[in-house]
Structure formats: C-alpha cells, structure tokens
Tab-separated table of C-alpha atoms and ligand atoms in Angstrom:
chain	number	residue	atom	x	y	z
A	143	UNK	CA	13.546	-7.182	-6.248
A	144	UNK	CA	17.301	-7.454	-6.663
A	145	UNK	CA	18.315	-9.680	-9.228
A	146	UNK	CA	20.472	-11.760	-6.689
A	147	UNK	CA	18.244	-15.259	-7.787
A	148	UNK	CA	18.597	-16.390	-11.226
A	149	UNK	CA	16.132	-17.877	-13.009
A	150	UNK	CA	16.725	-21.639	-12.466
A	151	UNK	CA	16.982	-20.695	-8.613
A	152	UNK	CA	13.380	-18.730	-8.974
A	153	UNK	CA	12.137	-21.728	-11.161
A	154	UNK	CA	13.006	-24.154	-8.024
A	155	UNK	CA	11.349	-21.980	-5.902
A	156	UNK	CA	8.040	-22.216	-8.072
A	157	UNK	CA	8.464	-26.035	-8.260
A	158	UNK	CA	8.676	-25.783	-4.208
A	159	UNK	CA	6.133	-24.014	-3.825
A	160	UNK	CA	3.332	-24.359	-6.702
A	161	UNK	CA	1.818	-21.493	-8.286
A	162	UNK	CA	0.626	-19.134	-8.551
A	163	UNK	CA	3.215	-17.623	-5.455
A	164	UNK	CA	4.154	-14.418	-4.471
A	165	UNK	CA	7.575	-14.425	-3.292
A	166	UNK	CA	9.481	-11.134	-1.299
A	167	UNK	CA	12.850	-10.038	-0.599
A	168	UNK	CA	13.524	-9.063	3.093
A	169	UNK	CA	16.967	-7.409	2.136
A	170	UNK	CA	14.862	-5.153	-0.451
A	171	UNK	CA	12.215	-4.248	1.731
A	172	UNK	CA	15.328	-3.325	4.505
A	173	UNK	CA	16.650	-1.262	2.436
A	174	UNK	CA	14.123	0.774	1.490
A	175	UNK	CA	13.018	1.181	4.674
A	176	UNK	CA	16.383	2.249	5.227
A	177	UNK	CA	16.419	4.928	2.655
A	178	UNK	CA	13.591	6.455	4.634
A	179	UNK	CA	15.503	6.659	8.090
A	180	UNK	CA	18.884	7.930	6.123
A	181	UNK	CA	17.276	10.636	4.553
A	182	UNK	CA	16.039	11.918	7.897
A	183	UNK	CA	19.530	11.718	9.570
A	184	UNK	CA	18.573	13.154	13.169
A	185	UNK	CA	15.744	14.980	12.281
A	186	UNK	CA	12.753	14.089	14.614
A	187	UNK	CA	10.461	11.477	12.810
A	188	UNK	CA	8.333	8.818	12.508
A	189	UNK	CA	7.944	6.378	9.228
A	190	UNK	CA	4.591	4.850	9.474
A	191	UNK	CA	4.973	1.956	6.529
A	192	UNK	CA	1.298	1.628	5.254
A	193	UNK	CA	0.104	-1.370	6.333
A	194	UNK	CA	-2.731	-1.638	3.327
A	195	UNK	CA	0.319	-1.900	0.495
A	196	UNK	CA	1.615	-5.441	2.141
A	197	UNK	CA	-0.250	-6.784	5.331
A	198	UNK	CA	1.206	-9.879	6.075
A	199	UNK	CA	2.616	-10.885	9.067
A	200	UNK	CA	6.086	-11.490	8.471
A	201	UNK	CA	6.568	-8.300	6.533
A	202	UNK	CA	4.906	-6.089	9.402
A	203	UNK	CA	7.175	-7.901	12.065
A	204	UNK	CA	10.447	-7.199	9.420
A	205	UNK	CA	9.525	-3.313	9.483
A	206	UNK	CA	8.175	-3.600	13.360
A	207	UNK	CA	11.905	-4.934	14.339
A	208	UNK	CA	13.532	-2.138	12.103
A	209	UNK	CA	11.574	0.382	14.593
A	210	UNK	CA	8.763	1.006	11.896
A	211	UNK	CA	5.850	2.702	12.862
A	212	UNK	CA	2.674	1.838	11.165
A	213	UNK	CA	-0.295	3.793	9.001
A	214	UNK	CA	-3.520	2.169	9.193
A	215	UNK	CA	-6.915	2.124	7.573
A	216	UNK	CA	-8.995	-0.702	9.981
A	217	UNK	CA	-9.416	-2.413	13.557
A	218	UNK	CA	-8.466	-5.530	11.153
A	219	UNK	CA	-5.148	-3.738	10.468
A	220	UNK	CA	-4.386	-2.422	13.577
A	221	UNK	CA	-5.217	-6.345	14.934
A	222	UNK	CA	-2.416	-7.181	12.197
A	223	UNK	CA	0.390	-4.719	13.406
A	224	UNK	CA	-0.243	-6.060	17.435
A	225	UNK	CA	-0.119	-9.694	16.332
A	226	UNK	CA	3.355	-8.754	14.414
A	227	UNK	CA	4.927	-7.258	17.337
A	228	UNK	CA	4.133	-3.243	16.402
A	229	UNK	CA	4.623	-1.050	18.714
A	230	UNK	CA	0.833	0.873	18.970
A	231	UNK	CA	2.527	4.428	20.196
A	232	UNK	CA	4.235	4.231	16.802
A	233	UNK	CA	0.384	3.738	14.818
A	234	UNK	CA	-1.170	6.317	13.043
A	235	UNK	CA	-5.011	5.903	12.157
A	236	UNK	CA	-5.954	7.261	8.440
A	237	UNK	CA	-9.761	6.352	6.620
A	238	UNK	CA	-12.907	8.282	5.675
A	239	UNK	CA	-15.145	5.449	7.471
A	240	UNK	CA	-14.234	4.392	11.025
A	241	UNK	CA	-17.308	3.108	12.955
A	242	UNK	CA	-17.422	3.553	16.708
A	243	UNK	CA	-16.008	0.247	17.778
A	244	UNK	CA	-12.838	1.148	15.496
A	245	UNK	CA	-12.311	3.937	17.707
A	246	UNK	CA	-12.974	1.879	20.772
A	247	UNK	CA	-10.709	-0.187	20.047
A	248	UNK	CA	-8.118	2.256	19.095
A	249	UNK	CA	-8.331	4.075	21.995
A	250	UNK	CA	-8.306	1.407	24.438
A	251	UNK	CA	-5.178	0.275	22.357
A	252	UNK	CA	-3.415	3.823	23.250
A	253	UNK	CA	-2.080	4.648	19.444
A	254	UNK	CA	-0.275	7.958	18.186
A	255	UNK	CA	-2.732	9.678	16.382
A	256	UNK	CA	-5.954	9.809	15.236
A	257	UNK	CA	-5.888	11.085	11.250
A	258	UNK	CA	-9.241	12.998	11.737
A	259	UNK	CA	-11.293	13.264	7.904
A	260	UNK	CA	-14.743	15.091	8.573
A	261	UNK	CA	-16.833	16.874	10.719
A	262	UNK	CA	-18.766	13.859	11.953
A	263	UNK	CA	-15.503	12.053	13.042
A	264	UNK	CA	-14.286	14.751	15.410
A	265	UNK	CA	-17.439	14.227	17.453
A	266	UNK	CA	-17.651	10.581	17.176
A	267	UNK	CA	-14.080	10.303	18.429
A	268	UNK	CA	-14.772	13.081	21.508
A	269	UNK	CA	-17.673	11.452	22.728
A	270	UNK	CA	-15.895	7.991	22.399
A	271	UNK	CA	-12.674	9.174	24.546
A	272	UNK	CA	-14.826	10.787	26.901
A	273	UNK	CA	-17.073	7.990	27.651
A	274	UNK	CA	-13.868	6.094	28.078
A	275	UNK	CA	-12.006	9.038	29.726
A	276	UNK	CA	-9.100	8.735	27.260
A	277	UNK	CA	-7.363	11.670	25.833
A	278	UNK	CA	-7.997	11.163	21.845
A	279	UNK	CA	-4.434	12.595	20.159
A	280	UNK	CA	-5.754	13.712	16.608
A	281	UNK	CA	-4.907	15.303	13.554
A	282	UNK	CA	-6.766	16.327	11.118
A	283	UNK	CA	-6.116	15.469	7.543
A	284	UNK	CA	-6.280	18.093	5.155
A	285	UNK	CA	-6.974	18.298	1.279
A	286	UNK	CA	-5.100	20.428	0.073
A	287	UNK	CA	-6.639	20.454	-3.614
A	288	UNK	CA	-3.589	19.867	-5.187
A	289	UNK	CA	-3.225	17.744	-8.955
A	290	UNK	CA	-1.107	14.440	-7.978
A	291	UNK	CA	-0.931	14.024	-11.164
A	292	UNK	CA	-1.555	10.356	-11.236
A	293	UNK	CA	-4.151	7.765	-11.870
A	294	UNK	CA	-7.484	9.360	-10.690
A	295	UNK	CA	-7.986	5.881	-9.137
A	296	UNK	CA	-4.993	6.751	-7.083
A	297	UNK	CA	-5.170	10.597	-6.819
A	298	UNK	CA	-6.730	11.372	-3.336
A	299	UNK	CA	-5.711	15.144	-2.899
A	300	UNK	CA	-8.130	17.144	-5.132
A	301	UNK	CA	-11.005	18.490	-3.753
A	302	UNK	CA	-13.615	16.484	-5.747
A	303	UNK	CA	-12.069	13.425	-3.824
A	304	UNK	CA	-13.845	11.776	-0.473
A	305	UNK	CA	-10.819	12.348	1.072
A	306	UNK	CA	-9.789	14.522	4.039
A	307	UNK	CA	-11.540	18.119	5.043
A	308	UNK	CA	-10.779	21.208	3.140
A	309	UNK	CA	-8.261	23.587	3.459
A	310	UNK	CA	-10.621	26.561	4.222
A	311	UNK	CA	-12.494	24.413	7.095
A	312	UNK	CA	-9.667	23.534	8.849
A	313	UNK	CA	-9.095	26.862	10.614
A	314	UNK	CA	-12.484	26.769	12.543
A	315	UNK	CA	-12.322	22.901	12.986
A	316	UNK	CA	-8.717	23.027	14.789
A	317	UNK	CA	-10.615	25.808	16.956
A	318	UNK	CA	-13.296	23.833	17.479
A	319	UNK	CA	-11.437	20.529	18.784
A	320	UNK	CA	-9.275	22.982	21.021
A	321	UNK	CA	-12.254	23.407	23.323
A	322	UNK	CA	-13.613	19.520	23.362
A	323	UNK	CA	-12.490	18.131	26.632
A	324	UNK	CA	-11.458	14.452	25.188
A	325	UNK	CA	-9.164	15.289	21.888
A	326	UNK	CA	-5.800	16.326	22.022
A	327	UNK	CA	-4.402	18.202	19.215
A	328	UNK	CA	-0.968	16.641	18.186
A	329	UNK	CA	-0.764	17.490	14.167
A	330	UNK	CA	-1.616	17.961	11.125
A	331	UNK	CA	-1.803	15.359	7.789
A	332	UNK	CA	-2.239	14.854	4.168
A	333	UNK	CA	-1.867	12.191	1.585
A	334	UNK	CA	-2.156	13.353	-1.562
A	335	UNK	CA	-2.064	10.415	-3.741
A	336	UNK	CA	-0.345	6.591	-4.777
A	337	UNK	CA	2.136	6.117	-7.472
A	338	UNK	CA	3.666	10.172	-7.440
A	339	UNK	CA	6.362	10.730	-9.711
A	340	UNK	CA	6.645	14.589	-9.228
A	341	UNK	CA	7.618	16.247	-6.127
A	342	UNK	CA	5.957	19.557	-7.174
A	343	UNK	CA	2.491	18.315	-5.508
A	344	UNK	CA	3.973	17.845	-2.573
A	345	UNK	CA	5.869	20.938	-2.480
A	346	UNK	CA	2.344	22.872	-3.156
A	347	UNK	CA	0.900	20.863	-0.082
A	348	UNK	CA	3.567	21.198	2.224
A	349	UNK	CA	3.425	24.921	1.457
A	350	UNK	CA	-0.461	25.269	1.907
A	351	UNK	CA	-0.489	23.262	5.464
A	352	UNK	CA	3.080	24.972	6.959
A	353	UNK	CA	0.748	28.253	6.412
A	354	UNK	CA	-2.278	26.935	8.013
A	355	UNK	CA	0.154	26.006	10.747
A	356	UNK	CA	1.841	29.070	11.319
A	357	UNK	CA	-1.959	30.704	11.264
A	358	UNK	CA	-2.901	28.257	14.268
A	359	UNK	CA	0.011	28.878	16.367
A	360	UNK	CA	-0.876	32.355	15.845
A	361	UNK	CA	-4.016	32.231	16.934
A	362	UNK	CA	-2.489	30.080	20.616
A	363	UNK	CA	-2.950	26.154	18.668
A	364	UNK	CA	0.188	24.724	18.733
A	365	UNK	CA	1.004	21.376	16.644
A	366	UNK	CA	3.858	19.037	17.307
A	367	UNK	CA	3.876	17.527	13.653
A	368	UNK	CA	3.476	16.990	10.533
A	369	UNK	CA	2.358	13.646	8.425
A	370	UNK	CA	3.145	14.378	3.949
A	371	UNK	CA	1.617	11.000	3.810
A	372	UNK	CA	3.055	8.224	1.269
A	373	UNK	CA	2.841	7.931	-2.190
A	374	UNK	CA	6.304	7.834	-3.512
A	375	UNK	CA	6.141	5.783	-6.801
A	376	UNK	CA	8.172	2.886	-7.840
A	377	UNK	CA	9.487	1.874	-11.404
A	378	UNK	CA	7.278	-0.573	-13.132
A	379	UNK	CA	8.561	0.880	-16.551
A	380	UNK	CA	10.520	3.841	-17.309
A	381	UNK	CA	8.489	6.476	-14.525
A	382	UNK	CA	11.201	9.054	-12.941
A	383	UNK	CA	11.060	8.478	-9.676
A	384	UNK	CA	10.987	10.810	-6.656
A	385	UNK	CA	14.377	9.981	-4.604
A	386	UNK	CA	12.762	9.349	-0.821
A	387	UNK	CA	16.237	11.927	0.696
A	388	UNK	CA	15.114	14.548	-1.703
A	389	UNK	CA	11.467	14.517	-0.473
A	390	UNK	CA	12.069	14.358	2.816
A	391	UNK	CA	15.152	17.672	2.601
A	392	UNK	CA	11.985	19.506	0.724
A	393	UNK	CA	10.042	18.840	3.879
A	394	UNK	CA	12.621	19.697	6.369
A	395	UNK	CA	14.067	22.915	4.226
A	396	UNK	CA	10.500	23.943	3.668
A	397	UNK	CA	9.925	23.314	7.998
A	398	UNK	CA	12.531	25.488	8.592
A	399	UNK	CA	12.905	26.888	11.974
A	400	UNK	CA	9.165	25.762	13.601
A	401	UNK	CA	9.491	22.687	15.811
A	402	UNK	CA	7.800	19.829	13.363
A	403	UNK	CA	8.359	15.645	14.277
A	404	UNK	CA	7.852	15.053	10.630
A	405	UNK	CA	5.553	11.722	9.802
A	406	UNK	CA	6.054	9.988	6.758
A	407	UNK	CA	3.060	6.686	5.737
A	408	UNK	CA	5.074	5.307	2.615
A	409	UNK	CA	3.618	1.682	1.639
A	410	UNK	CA	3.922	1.118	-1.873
A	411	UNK	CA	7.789	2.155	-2.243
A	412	UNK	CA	8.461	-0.061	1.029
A	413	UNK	CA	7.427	-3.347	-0.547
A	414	UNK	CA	6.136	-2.643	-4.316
A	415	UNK	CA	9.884	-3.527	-5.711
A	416	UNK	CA	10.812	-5.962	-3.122
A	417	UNK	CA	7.999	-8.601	-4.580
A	418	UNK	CA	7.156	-10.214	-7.198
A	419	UNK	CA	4.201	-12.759	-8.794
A	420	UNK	CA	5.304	-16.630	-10.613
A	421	UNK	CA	2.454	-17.884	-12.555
A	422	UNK	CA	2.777	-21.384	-14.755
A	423	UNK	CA	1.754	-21.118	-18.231
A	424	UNK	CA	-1.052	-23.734	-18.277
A	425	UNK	CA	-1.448	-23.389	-22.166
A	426	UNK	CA	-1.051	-20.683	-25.198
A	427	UNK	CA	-3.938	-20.133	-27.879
A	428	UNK	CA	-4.539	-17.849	-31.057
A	429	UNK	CA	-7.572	-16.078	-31.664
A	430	UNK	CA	-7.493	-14.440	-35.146
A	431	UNK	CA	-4.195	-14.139	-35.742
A	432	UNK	CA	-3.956	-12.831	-31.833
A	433	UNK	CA	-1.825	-15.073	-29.407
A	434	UNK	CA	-3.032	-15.570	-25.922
A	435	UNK	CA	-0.904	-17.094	-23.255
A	436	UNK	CA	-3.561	-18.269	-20.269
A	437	UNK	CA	-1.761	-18.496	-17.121
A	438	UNK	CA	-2.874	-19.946	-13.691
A	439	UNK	CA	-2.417	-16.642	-11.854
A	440	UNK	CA	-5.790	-13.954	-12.677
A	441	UNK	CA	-7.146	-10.727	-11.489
A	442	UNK	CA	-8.415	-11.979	-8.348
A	443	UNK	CA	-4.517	-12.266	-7.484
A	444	UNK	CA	-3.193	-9.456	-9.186
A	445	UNK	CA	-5.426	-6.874	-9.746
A	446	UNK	CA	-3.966	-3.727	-10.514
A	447	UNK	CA	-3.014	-3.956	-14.632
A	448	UNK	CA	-7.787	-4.836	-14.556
A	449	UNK	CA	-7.976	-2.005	-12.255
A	450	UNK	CA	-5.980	0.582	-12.722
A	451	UNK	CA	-4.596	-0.552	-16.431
A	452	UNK	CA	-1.410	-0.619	-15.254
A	453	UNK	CA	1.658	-1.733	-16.760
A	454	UNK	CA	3.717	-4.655	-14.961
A	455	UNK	CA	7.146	-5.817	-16.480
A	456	UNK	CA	6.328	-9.853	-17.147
A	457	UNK	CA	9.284	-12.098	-17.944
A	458	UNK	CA	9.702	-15.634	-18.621
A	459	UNK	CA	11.868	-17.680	-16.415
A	460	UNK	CA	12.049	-20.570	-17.731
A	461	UNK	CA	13.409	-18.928	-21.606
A	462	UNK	CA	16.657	-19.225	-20.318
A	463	UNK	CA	18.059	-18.857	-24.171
A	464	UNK	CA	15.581	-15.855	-24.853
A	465	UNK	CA	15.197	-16.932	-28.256
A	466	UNK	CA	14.288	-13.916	-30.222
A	467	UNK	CA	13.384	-16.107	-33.565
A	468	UNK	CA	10.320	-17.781	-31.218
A	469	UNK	CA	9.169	-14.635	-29.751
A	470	UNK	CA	5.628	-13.879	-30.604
A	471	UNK	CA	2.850	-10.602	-29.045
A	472	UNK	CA	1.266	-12.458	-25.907
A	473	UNK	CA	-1.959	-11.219	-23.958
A	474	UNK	CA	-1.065	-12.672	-20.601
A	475	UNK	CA	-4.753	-13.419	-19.457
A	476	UNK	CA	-5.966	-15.624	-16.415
A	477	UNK	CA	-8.508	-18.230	-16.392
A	478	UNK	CA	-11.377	-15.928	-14.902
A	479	UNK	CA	-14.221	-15.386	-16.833
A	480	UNK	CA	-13.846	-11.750	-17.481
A	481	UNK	CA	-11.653	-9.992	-20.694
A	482	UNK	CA	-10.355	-7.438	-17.972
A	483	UNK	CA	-8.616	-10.572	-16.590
A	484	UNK	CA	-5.015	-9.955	-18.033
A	485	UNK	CA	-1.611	-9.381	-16.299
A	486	UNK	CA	-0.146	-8.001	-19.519
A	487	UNK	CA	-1.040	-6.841	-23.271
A	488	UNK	CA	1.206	-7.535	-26.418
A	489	UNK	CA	4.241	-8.759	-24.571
A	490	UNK	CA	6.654	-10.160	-26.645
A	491	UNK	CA	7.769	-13.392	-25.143
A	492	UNK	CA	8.914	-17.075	-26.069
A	493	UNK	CA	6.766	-19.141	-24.054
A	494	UNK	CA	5.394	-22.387	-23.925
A	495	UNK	CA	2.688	-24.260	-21.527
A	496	UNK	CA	4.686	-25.434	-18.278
A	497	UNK	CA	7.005	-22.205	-18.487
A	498	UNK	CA	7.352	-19.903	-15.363
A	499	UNK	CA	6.441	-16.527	-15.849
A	500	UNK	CA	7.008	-13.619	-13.441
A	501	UNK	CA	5.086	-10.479	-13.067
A	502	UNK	CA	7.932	-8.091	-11.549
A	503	UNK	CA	7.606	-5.433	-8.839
A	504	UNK	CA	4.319	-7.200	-7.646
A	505	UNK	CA	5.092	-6.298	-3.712
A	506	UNK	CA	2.510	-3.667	-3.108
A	507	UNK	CA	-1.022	-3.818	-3.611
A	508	UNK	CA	-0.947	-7.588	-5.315
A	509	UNK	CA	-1.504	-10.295	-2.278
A	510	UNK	CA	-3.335	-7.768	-0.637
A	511	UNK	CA	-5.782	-6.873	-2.702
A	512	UNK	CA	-6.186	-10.409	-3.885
A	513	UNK	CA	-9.704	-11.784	-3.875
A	514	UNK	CA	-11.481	-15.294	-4.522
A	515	UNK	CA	-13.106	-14.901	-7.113
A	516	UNK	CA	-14.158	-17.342	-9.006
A	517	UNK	CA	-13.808	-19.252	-5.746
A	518	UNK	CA	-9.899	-19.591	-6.177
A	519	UNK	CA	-7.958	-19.724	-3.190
A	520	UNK	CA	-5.509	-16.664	-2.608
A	521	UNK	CA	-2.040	-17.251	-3.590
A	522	UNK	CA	0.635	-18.799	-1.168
A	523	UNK	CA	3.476	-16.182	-0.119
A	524	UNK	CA	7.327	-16.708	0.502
A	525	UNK	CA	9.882	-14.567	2.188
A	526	UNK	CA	13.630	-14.814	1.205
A	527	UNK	CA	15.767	-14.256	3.861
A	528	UNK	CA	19.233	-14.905	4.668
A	529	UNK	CA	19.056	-17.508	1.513
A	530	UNK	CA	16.332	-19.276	2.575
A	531	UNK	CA	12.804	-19.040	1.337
A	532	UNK	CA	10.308	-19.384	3.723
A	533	UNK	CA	6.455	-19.848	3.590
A	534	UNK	CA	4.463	-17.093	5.562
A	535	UNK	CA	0.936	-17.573	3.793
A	536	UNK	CA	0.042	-21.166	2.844
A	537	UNK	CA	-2.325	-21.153	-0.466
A	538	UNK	CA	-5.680	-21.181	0.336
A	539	UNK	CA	-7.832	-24.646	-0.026
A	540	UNK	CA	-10.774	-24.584	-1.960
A	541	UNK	CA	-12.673	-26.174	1.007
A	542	UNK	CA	-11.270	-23.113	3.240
A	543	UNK	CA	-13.513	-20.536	0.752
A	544	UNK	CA	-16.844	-21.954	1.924
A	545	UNK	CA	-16.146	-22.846	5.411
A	546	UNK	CA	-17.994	-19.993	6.954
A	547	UNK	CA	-21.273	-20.961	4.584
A	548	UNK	CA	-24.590	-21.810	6.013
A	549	UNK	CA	-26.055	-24.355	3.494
A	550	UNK	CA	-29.713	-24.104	3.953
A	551	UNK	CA	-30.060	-26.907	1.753
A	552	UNK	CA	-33.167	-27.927	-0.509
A	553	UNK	CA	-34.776	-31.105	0.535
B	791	LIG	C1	-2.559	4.288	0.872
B	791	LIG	C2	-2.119	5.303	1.823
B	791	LIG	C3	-0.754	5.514	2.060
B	791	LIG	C4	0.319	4.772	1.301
B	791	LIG	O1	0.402	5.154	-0.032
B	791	LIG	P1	1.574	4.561	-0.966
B	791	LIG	O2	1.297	5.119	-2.281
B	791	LIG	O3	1.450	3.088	-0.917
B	791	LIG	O4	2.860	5.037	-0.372
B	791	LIG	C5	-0.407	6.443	3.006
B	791	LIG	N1	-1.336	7.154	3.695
B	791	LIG	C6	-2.652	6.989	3.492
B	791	LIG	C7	-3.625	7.776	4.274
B	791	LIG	C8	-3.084	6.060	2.557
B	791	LIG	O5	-4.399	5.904	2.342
C-alpha cells in the first residue's frame, strides 16, 4: 500500500471500523494491474488475476471493470467472478481436483479454457462436453520440473509436486485429446510456483514448453497460446523482485515469430501490496525475560507467518513519536490457543495495550485464507477509494459461525 494515509488517518479508520480489519487500496491494486497490461503493449494477451490471492467481491469487480480476466481453482470461485460482473470468456480453470459438477457447471457457463492436470481429467471433461454437446477448450498444464526456488509450500513446478502432467507425457496426451470429439485444443500452461524472485525458472519453463510446442505443430497440433502462470513475488522485506515488463519481454522475445496469445494468472502481486491487516493491542506480557505483545488479530486471520514462517513488516500506528528509548523485542502472538499463533517474532516496537498495529502487505492470501477457528468471526474488510473507505465484508457475528448447526441436543 502507498503510504498516502498517515497514521492518525489509518488509526480513525480502525476506530471506524473495529478490529481486527483488513483494509485495501483500489489505486494500488490499479496500478498493478496496470503494470501487467503496459508491459504487454499490443501484444495479444490475456491477464487472468488469480482469484484465490483476494476473492472478494469488490476487488474482482475493480479488476473485472479494468478488463481483467480471471484464473480459477472452484465452481465457488467461478460463482464469485459472475456475481462481480466477470466476463466468463475471459476465465481460465486451473486445480488438480475438479469433480464432475465443476465441469458442468463450467461448461454450461462457456469459459476460456480448461487448465487440464491428469490423465483422468481429460476424460472426465470429454465425456462431460459430450453429454452436453459442448466443445471443451483445454489446455493442458505442464510440469516442467523446474526449482522455483521458493518455499516448498509454495513451489508447485518440480516433479515430486501434485501438480500438472509431466513434460514427457504431454506429447502423447495432446495426441490423444486431438482425436476426442468434445475437447478443443486451445493451449498450453504452467505455474511454477508463489512468491518467485528469480526469473531464471521461468526462463527454463518457457524454454521446455515453446519446444514441446514447436514438436506439436510439427506433428499437425496447432496451439493458439500460452499461460506462464503467476507467481511474481512482492516485497515483504528486502526480496529482489522480478519487474512484471521484464517477465513478460522474456516471454514475448523467447515466443518469437510463432503466433502465441500469451496468458498471464498473477494473484499475489495484484493485491499482496495493495492490503494490509490493523490489529489492537489488547495487552503486553513477559515471560522470562521474553516480551509478548497479544493482539486481537491470530492465525485464523492471517495465516501465512504459522504457515509458511513468513516474514510480514508489523508497525505501530499509534507510536507516532517512535520512541527508540521504549522500544523493547515483541512476539506479536494472537489469542488462539496454539504457539504457531504469531504475526511476528522479535520485533522491536514501542507499544502499549490499546495501540494500533499494522501487519503490512497483507493483500494476498490473508482474508482469504482466514478461518474461524477458535470460533472467531472472520475479519471485516474496507476498500479505499477515491478517499473514502468503504465496507465490502462486514465482520462476522459469532452467532453467524453456528448458524448452519444441527443441535441434536441431550435431553
Ligand atoms: C495460485 C495460482 C496462481 C497465482 O499465484 P500468485 O503467486 O498469487 O501469483 C496462478 N495460477 C495458478 C494455477 C495458481 O494455482
């Protein structure tokens, strides 16, 4: 997030609001949307934001109105980009697990592509379409077995993974769905991991998969285009970052002369930097000489330092001196009753109980993979925009977390 709010603006926002909150920029997220289309210029393309990084409404129908496309991993998500306005001939449809009535649904829905990832899906999908008599577009994503080099939580391209179909079955496969009367071939996709921040994998893929292609439309299979995925990283601390124009010349450079649409499925690099996490300190302790502030945001909203032990710049709004004499080593825990439940480790901070605290570049993969456990409602969620903030998830009631209990209750 730009640091166009100060802290006594962000501090009135909490009091709005209540905490814990998760509160976006819609000029950020524009803009690096926008870095996306620039870099293409008038290259054919598609940018497929990836709806799992930042599903809510408001965001989708911000990207939707930009001309987004969308990359999606469930029914639930394609259900999400209709509702926001998303244009289904601009939806791509990735994950190792789609049932039958995903497909259904996604046919009768008429999206882009199918993002095939095993044996077992290309026949699902052709007898689908042709009980339905609907022309299946698919792709087939490939594993290239290259190193991501990235959390292995995160890193989806090497063969050991779950993901995709290898390289060396992809030949016969594309041969194969050729002759099935419902599926029509339209590309060819990978996605190689979350959080890159070398472009070297990606050069490796690209080269493996242009050579598959060129051995296709040798062999009379011709694909219109290509999909590198997402993955760009963002800066929580001091990563290198891959500049989105750089990635996407390596692509077209490395296209060359074949006719390639080029697909991009960024999520985490759309949103990750646009958002961020307030939590109020609710009160500080010492254990053994170790200082612990306990704050009313936890794992179940923010889950990725328990997870993935990731780092997350936390700063205290309401320290407007930053008095360095008062500073102390904080474990930023929540109130769940787990000792993975932390949103930072020796921070140095001056904080007090009542202070706001914000966990920075919260945007991707924070709201969304929020849970309730512990049966705490999911955070609420506010948009800036034009200068205003505006609501777009009210916090969950307590009462709304059991509502779809049956009680068989003891007499
Ligand atoms: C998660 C995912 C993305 C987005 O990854 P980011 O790291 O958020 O850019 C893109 N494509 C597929 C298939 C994914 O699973």
């Amino acid at each position: 997030m730009k640091d166009t709010m100060n802290n006594v603006e962000l501090t009135q926002i909490a009091q709005t609001f209540q905490t814990p909150l998760y509160l976006y920029d819609a000029a950020q997220i524009e803009a690096n949307y926008r870095a996306y289309a620039k870099g293409f210029g008038d290259y054919p393309h598609l940018i497929c934001y990836a709806v799992k990084a930042n599903s809510n409404l408001s965001i989708l129908q911000l990207l939707a109105k930009m001309g987004s496309g969308f990359d999606i991993v469930s029914q639930g998500e394609l259900k999400r980009v209709l509702a926001a306005g998303g244009d289904p001939k601009k939806v791509v449809y990735s994950g190792v697990g789609k049932r039958r009535e995903d497909l259904i649904f996604a046919l009768k829905t008429g999206i882009a592509c199918f993002n095939i990832e095993s044996i077992a899906e290309i026949h699902l999908l052709n007898e689908v379409a042709t009980e339905l008599n609907i022309k299946a577009p698919v792709s087939l994503r490939i594993n290239p077995n290259v190193d991501a080099k990235t959390h292995p939580y995160i890193s989806t391209g090497l063969k050991e993974n779950k993901f995709g179909i290898r390289m060396e079955e992809a030949f016969e496969l594309y041969q194969m769905m050729a002759t099935m009367p419902s599926l029509m071939i339209e590309g060819m996709d990978f996605h190689i991991g979350s959080q890159l921040t070398e472009i070297s994998p990606y050069a490796e893929a690209l080269d493996l998969t242009l050579a598959l292609i060129d051995r296709l439309a040798d062999a009379g299979i011709t694909l219109k285009h290509l999909d590198m995925g997402g993955g760009l990283g963002i800066q929580y601390e001091d990563e290198t970052l891959i500049d989105p124009a750089d990635w996407i010349a390596l692509a077209i450079e490395k296209i060359g002369a074949r006719s390639l649409k080029l697909v991009i499925e960024p999520g985490r690099s759309i949103v990750g930097n646009a958002g961020m996490l307030i939590t109020e300190v609710i009160l500080t302790k010492e254990n053994e000489g170790k200082h612990f502030a306990v704050v009313d945001a936890a794992m179940n909203d923010l889950i990725r330092p328990a997870l993935y032990d990731a780092w997350m710049e936390i700063r205290n709004l309401s320290d407007t001196v930053q008095n360095t004499a008062d500073m102390k080593s904080y474990d930023i825990v929540g109130p769940i009753c787990e000792t993975g439940d932390f949103l930072g480790k020796n921070r140095m901070l001056a904080l007090k109980a009542g202070d706001y605290l914000m966990v920075k570049d919260a945007g991707a993969y924070g709201f969304a993979m929020a849970s309730n456990y512990n049966s705490r409602g999911r955070a609420a969620e506010v948009l800036l925009q034009d200068g205003k903030a505006r609501l777009i998830r009210t916090r969950e009631t307590e009462e709304s977390l059991f509502e779809l209990e049956v009680a068989h209750l003891v007499k």
